[in-house]
Every structure is written in C-alpha cells, then in structure tokens.
Short mmCIF file of C-alpha atoms in Angstrom, two decimals:
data_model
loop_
_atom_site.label_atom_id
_atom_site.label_comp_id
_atom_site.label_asym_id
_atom_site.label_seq_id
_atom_site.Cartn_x
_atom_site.Cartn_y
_atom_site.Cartn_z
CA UNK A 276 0.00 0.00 0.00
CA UNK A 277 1.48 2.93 -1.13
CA UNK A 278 1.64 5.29 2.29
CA UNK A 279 0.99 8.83 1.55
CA UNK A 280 0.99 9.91 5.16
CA UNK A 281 -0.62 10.01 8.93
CA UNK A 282 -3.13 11.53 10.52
CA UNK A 283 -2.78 10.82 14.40
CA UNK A 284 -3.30 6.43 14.21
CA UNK A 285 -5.12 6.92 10.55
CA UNK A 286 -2.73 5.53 7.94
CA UNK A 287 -3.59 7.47 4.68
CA UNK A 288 -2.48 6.18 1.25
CA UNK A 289 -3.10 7.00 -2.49
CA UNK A 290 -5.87 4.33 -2.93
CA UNK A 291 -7.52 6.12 0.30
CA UNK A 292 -7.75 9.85 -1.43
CA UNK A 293 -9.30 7.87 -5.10
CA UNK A 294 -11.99 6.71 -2.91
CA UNK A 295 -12.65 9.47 -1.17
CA UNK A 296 -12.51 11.15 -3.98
CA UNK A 297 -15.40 9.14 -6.00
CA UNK A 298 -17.19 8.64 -2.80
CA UNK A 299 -17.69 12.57 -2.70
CA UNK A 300 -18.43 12.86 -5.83
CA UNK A 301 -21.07 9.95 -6.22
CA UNK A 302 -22.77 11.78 -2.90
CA UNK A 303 -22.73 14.82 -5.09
CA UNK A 304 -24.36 13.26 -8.18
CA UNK A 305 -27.37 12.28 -5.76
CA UNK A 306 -27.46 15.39 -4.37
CA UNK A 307 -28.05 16.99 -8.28
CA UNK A 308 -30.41 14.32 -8.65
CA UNK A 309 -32.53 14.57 -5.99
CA UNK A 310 -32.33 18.37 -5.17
CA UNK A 311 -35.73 20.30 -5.60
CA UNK A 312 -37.76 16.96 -4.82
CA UNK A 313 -39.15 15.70 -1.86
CA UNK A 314 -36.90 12.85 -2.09
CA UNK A 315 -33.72 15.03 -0.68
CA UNK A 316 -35.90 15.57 2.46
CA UNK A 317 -36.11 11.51 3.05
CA UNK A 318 -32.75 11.33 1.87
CA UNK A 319 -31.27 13.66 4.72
CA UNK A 320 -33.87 12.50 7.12
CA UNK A 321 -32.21 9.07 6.83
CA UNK A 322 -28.90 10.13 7.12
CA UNK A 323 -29.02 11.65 10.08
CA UNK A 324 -30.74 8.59 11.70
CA UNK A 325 -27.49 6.96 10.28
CA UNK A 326 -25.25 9.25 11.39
CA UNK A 327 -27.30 8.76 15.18
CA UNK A 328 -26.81 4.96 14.79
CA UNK A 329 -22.91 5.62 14.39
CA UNK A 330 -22.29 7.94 17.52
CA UNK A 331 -24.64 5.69 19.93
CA UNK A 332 -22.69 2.69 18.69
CA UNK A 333 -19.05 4.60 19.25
CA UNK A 334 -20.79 5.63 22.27
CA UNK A 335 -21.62 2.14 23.42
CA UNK A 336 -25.14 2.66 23.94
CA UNK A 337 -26.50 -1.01 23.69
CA UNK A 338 -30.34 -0.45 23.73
CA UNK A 339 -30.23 2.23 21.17
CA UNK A 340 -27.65 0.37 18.89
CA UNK A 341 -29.80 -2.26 19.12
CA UNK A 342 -33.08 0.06 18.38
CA UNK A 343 -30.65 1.49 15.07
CA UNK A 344 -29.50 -0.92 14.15
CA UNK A 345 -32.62 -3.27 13.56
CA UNK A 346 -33.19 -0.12 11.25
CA UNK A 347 -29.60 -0.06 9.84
CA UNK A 348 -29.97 -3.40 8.91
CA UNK A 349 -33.22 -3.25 6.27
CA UNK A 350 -31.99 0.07 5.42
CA UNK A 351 -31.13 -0.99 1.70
CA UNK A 352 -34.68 -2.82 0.87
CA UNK A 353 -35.80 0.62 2.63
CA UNK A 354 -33.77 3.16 0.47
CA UNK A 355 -34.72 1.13 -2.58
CA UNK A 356 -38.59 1.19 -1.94
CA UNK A 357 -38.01 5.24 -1.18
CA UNK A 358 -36.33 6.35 -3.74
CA UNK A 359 -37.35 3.86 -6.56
CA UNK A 360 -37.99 6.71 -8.88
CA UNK A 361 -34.71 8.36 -8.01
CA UNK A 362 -32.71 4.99 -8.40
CA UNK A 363 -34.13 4.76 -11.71
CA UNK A 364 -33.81 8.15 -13.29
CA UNK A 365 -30.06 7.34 -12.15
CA UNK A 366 -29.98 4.14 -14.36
CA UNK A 367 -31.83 6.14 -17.02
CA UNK A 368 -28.90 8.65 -16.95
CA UNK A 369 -26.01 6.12 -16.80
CA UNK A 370 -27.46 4.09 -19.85
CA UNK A 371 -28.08 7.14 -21.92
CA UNK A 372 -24.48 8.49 -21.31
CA UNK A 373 -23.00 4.90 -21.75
CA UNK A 374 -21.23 4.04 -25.32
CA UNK A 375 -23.99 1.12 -25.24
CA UNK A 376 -26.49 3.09 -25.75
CA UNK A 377 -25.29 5.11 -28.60
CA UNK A 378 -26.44 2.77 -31.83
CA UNK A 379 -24.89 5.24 -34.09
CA UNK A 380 -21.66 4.83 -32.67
CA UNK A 381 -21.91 1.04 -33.19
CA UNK A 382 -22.95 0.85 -36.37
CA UNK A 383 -19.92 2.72 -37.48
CA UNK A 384 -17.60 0.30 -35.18
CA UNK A 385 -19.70 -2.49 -37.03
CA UNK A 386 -19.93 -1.76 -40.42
CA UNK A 387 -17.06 0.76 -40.54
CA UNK A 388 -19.96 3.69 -41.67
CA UNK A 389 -18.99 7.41 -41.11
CA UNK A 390 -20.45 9.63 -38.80
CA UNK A 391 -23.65 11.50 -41.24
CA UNK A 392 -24.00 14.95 -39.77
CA UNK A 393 -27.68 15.09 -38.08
CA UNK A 394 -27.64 18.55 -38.62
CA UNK A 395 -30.61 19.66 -40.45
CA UNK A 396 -32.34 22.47 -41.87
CA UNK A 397 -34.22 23.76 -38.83
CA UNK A 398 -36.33 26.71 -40.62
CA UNK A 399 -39.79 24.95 -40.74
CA UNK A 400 -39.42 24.39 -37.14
CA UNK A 401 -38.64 27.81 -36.45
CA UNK A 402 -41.54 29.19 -38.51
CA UNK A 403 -44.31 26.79 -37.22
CA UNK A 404 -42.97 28.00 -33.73
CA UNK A 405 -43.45 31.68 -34.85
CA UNK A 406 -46.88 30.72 -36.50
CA UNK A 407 -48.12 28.85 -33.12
CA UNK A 408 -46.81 31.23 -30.54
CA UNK A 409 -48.80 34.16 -32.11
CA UNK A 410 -52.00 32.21 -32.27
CA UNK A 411 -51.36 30.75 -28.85
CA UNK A 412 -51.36 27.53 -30.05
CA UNK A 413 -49.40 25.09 -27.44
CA UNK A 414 -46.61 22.96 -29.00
CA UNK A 415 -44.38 20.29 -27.58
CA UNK A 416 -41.92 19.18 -30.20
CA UNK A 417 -38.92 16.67 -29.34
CA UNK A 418 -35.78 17.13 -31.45
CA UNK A 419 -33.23 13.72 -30.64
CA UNK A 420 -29.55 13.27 -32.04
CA UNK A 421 -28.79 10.35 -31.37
CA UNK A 422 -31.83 8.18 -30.65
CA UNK A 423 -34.96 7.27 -32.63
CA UNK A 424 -36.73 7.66 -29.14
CA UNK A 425 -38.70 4.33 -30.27
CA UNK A 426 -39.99 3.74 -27.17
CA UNK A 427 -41.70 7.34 -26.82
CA UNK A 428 -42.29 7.20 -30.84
CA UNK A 429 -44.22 3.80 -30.56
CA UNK A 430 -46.53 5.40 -27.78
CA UNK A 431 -47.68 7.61 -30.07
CA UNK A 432 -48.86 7.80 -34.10
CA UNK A 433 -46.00 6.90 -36.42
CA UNK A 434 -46.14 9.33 -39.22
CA UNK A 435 -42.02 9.47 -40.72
CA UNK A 436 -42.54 12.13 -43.05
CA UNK A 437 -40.13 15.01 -43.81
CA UNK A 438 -40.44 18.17 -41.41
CA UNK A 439 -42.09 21.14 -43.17
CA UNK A 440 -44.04 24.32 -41.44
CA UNK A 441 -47.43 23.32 -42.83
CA UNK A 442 -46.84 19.78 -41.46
CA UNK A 443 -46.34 20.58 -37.85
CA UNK A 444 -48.86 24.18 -37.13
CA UNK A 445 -51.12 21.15 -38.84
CA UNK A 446 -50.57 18.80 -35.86
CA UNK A 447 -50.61 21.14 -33.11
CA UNK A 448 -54.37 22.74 -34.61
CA UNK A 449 -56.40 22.23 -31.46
CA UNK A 450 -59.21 20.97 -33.61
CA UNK A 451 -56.23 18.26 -34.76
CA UNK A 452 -56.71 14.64 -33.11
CA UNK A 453 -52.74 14.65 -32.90
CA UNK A 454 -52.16 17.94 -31.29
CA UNK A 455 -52.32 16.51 -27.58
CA UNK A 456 -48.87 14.64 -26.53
CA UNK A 457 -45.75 16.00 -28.32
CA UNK A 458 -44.22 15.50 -31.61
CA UNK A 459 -40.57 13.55 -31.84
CA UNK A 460 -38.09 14.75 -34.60
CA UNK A 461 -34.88 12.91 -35.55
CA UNK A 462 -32.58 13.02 -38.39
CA UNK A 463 -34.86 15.99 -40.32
CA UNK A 464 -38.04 13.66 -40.06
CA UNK A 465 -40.80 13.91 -38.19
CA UNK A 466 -41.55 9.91 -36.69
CA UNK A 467 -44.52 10.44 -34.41
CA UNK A 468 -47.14 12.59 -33.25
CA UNK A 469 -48.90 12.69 -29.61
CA UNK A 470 -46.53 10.74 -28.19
CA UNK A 471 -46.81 10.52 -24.10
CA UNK A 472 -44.38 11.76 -23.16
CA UNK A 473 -42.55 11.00 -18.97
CA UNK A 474 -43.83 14.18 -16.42
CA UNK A 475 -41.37 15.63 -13.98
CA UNK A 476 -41.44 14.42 -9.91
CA UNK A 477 -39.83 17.74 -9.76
CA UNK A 478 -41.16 20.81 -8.03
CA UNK A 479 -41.48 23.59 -11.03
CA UNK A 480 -42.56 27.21 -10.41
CA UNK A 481 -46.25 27.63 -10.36
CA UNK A 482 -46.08 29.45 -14.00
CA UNK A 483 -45.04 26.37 -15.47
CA UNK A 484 -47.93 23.84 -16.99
CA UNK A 485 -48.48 20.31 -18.25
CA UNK A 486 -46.90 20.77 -21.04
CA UNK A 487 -43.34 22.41 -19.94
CA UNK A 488 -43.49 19.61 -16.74
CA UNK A 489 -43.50 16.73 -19.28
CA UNK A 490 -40.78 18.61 -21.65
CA UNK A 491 -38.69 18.63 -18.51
CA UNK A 492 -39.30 15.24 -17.32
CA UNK A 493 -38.37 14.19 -20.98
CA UNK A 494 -35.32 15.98 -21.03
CA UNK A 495 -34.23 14.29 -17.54
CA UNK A 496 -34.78 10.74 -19.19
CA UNK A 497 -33.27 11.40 -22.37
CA UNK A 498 -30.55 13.53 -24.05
CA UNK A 499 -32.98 15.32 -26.31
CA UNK A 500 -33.68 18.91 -26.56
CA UNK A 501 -37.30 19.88 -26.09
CA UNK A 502 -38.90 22.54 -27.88
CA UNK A 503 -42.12 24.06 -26.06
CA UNK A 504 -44.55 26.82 -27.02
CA UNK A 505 -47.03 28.44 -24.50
CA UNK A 506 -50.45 28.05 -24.68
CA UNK A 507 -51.24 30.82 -22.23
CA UNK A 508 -48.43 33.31 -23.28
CA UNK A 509 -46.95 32.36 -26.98
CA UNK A 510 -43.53 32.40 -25.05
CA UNK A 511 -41.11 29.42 -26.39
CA UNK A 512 -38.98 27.60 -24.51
CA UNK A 513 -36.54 24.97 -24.54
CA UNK A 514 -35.13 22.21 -21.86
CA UNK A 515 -32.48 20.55 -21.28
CA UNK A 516 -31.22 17.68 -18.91
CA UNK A 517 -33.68 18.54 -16.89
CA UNK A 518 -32.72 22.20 -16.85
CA UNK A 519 -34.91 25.00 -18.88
CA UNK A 520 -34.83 28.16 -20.86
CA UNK A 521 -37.81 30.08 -21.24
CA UNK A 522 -39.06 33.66 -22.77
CA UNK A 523 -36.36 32.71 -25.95
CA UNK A 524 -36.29 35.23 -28.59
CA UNK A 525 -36.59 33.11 -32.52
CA UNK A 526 -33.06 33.36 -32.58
CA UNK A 527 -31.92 32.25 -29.46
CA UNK A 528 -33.93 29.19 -30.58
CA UNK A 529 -32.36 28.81 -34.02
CA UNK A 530 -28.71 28.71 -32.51
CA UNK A 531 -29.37 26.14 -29.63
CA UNK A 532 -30.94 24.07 -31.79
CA UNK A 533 -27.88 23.89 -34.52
CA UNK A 534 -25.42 24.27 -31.81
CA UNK A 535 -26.76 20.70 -30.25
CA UNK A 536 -27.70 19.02 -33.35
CA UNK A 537 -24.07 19.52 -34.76
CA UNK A 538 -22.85 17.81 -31.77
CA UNK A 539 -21.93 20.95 -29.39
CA UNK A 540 -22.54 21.45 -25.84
CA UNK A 541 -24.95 23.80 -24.37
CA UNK A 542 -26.10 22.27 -21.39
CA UNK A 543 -24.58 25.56 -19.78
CA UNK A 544 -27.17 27.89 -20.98
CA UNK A 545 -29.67 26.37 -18.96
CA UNK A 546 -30.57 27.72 -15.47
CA UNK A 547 -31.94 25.28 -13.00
CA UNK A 548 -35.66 24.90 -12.45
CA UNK A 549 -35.53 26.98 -9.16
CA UNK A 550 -33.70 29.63 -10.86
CA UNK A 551 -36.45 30.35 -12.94
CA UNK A 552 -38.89 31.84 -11.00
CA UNK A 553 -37.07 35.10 -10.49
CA UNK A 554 -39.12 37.61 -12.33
CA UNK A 555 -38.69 37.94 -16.40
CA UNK A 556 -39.86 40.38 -18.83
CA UNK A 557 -42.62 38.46 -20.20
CA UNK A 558 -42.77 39.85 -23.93
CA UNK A 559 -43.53 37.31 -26.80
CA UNK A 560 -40.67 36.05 -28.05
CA UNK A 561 -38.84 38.32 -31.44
CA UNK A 562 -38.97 36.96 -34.92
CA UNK A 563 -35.64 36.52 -36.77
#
C-alpha cells in the first residue's frame, strides 16, 4: 500500500484519497439528482438517523444500537422502496451516457460507416414556432440526435414524413386529433405525433404547466432537446437535462438548436428549475 501519510493512528495512502474522492463525488451526483424533490428531504432524514446509529454505537449505547440498528440493517430494501424513482432516473442517466447506448456509434464500429451529420435544416421548425406562438397555439416538439426515441415514438402515431411548417402548425391545430402529446423529430423527419411523453417528480414554479413539466421530465430521461410553445403566453422555450430556458427570442432558438444538433454542448445555458422563478420580462418572443 502505497503510504501517503498520517493523521494521528489513521494511515492514509493514495488508494484512500481515489476513494474518497469518487465517494464525494457519487454523494454529489445524488445530491443533483434529488435536489428540488421531496426525495432530498427523506434522503437527509435518513442520514441523520445513520449518522445517530454511528455515535450511539461509538458511544456504546446497547439499547439504542440495538433500536438502530434493527433499522440499519433493512436500510437498503428501505432506500430502494423510497427512492425507486430516483434509483431509476439514475440508471436512465447512466445508460443514456454509456457508449452502449449510442447505436450510431456502433454501427460505425460495425460496419465501418462514417459519422452522417444530423444537422438539419431547422427553418420549418422555427416558422411553425413563430406561427403557433402568435395564435397561442401550445406545441411540444422533441428534437433527438442520437436516438430514434422508439420507445416514446411507438406510444404515439407513427407518421415518418419530412419536417415542413405546414406539417407541424397542422398537428398542433387544437381541432387536430394529434395535437395533444408531443411530436418527436430525428434526423430531419418527423416519426410520431402525440406521443406521451414522462412528467417531472420535480417541483417547477407555479407558471409552469403540463406541457413544460413533461418537456422537462423528458429531457431528464433522455438527451434530447425539447422545444415548447405556451399556450397561455406564446412564449417558447426549450429544456435541457432537466434544466430550462424560457421567454427565448426566434433566434436564441435557431442557434441552440444547430449548436446541439451539430454535436456541441450547451447544457450551460440552462438555469436550474428553481432559478427560474425570479421575475422575467414576459414579452412574446422576437422573430428573426
């Protein structure tokens, strides 16, 4: 063991500090994960029983050690049935970041294909926006980059049919049987209309609907970009990882939408859901 140095009796070595080190930061990823929920109140409720159970043990207090750690000891079966939702929005992330998960990637590895640019012409989706925010027409459109979303798609109505303006103010006509749900975009093409789409555990801000708390829980389960018009206020917004930008002028919305489709990062745009609520100049959104 390779001795780094001592700390009174504690022997402290390299492979010491690496766990430490992931330890903190695994606490930290749960932290992200479960902050603005309920779930982070449970969560620090039962680690301070824990933290109880350790100083009445160290303090060799046999009835309440005893009390603890009957507790202690179905704690996992206990932190599993508590946070069941949180555990698997936690496997949701790890598989979508995983190289598993990316089919794209293995189909090149497979069959030696390059890498096709899913950048596309994003103009019709930028003019239906316009179109439905200044009738007030709600819209919940899903664009993916890497992913099919098959699962969502097949919850929904198949359709596969290029984007185009006319196409999509047609779905989201509130006197259209396909305008409730959202629509899911990959590759330029349009695969499915009212899809259902996964709702947020999340507390949002009051101002925030239906419609942006199922963009939001679909941005926590996937790594799609979710494009949502107001139905209330015409304002457009777009989320992220679970994170959200709203009251977007046309071109705000044009250059997050190339920048992730050609592959760049702009997860740090986003504020967090309990940054939003500070007060915003609610105009409609600018045309471009």
């Amino acid at each position: 063991m390779n001795l780094l140095f001592k700390i009174g009796f504690l022997d402290v070595s390299l492979v010491n500090l690496i766990d430490i080190t992931l330890v903190s930061i695994l606490i930290y990823q749960v932290y992200k994960l479960m902050r603005g929920s309920v779930a982070i109140k449970i969560f620090l409720g039962f680690l301070s029983i824990y933290l109880v159970y350790l100083v009445v043990s160290a303090a060799q207090m046999e009835l309440l050690t005893i009390i603890l750690g009957q507790f202690m000891g179905v704690g996992v079966l206990a932190a599993i049935i508590l946070f069941q939702q949180e555990i698997r929005k936690f496997l949701l992330i790890v598989g979508k970041s995983s190289i598993f998960s990316n089919e794209n990637l293995w189909q090149e590895i497979l069959f030696w294909r390059k890498r096709e640019s899913q950048a596309f012409n994003v103009t019709p989706i930028i003019e239906a926006s316009k179109t439905l925010s200044g009738s007030s027409t709600g819209a919940l459109i899903v664009l993916s980059r890497n992913s099919e979303l098959k699962f969502y798609a097949e919850s929904g109505d198949l359709i596969d049919a290029l984007v185009s303006k006319r196409l999509l103010v047609s779905i989201f006509n509130k006197y259209s049987p396909l305008h409730d749900g959202g629509v899911i975009i990959f590759n330029g093409r349009v695969k499915a209309a009212r899809c259902i789409l996964p709702v947020t555990e999340r507390e949002v801000p009051a101002q925030f609907g239906l419609r942006h708390r199922a963009a939001i829980g679909m941005s926590e389960t996937t790594d799609a970009l979710i494009l949502i018009v107001s139905e209330e206020t015409g304002q457009v917004s777009l989320a992220k990882n679970g994170k959200i930008l709203h009251n977007l002028s046309f071109q705000e919305v044009r250059e997050l939408i190339n920048r992730y489709l050609t592959g760049e990062e702009i997860e740090e745009k986003f504020e967090p859901i309990s940054q939003t609520d500070k007060p915003r100049d609610f105009k409609k959104p600018t045309e471009v």
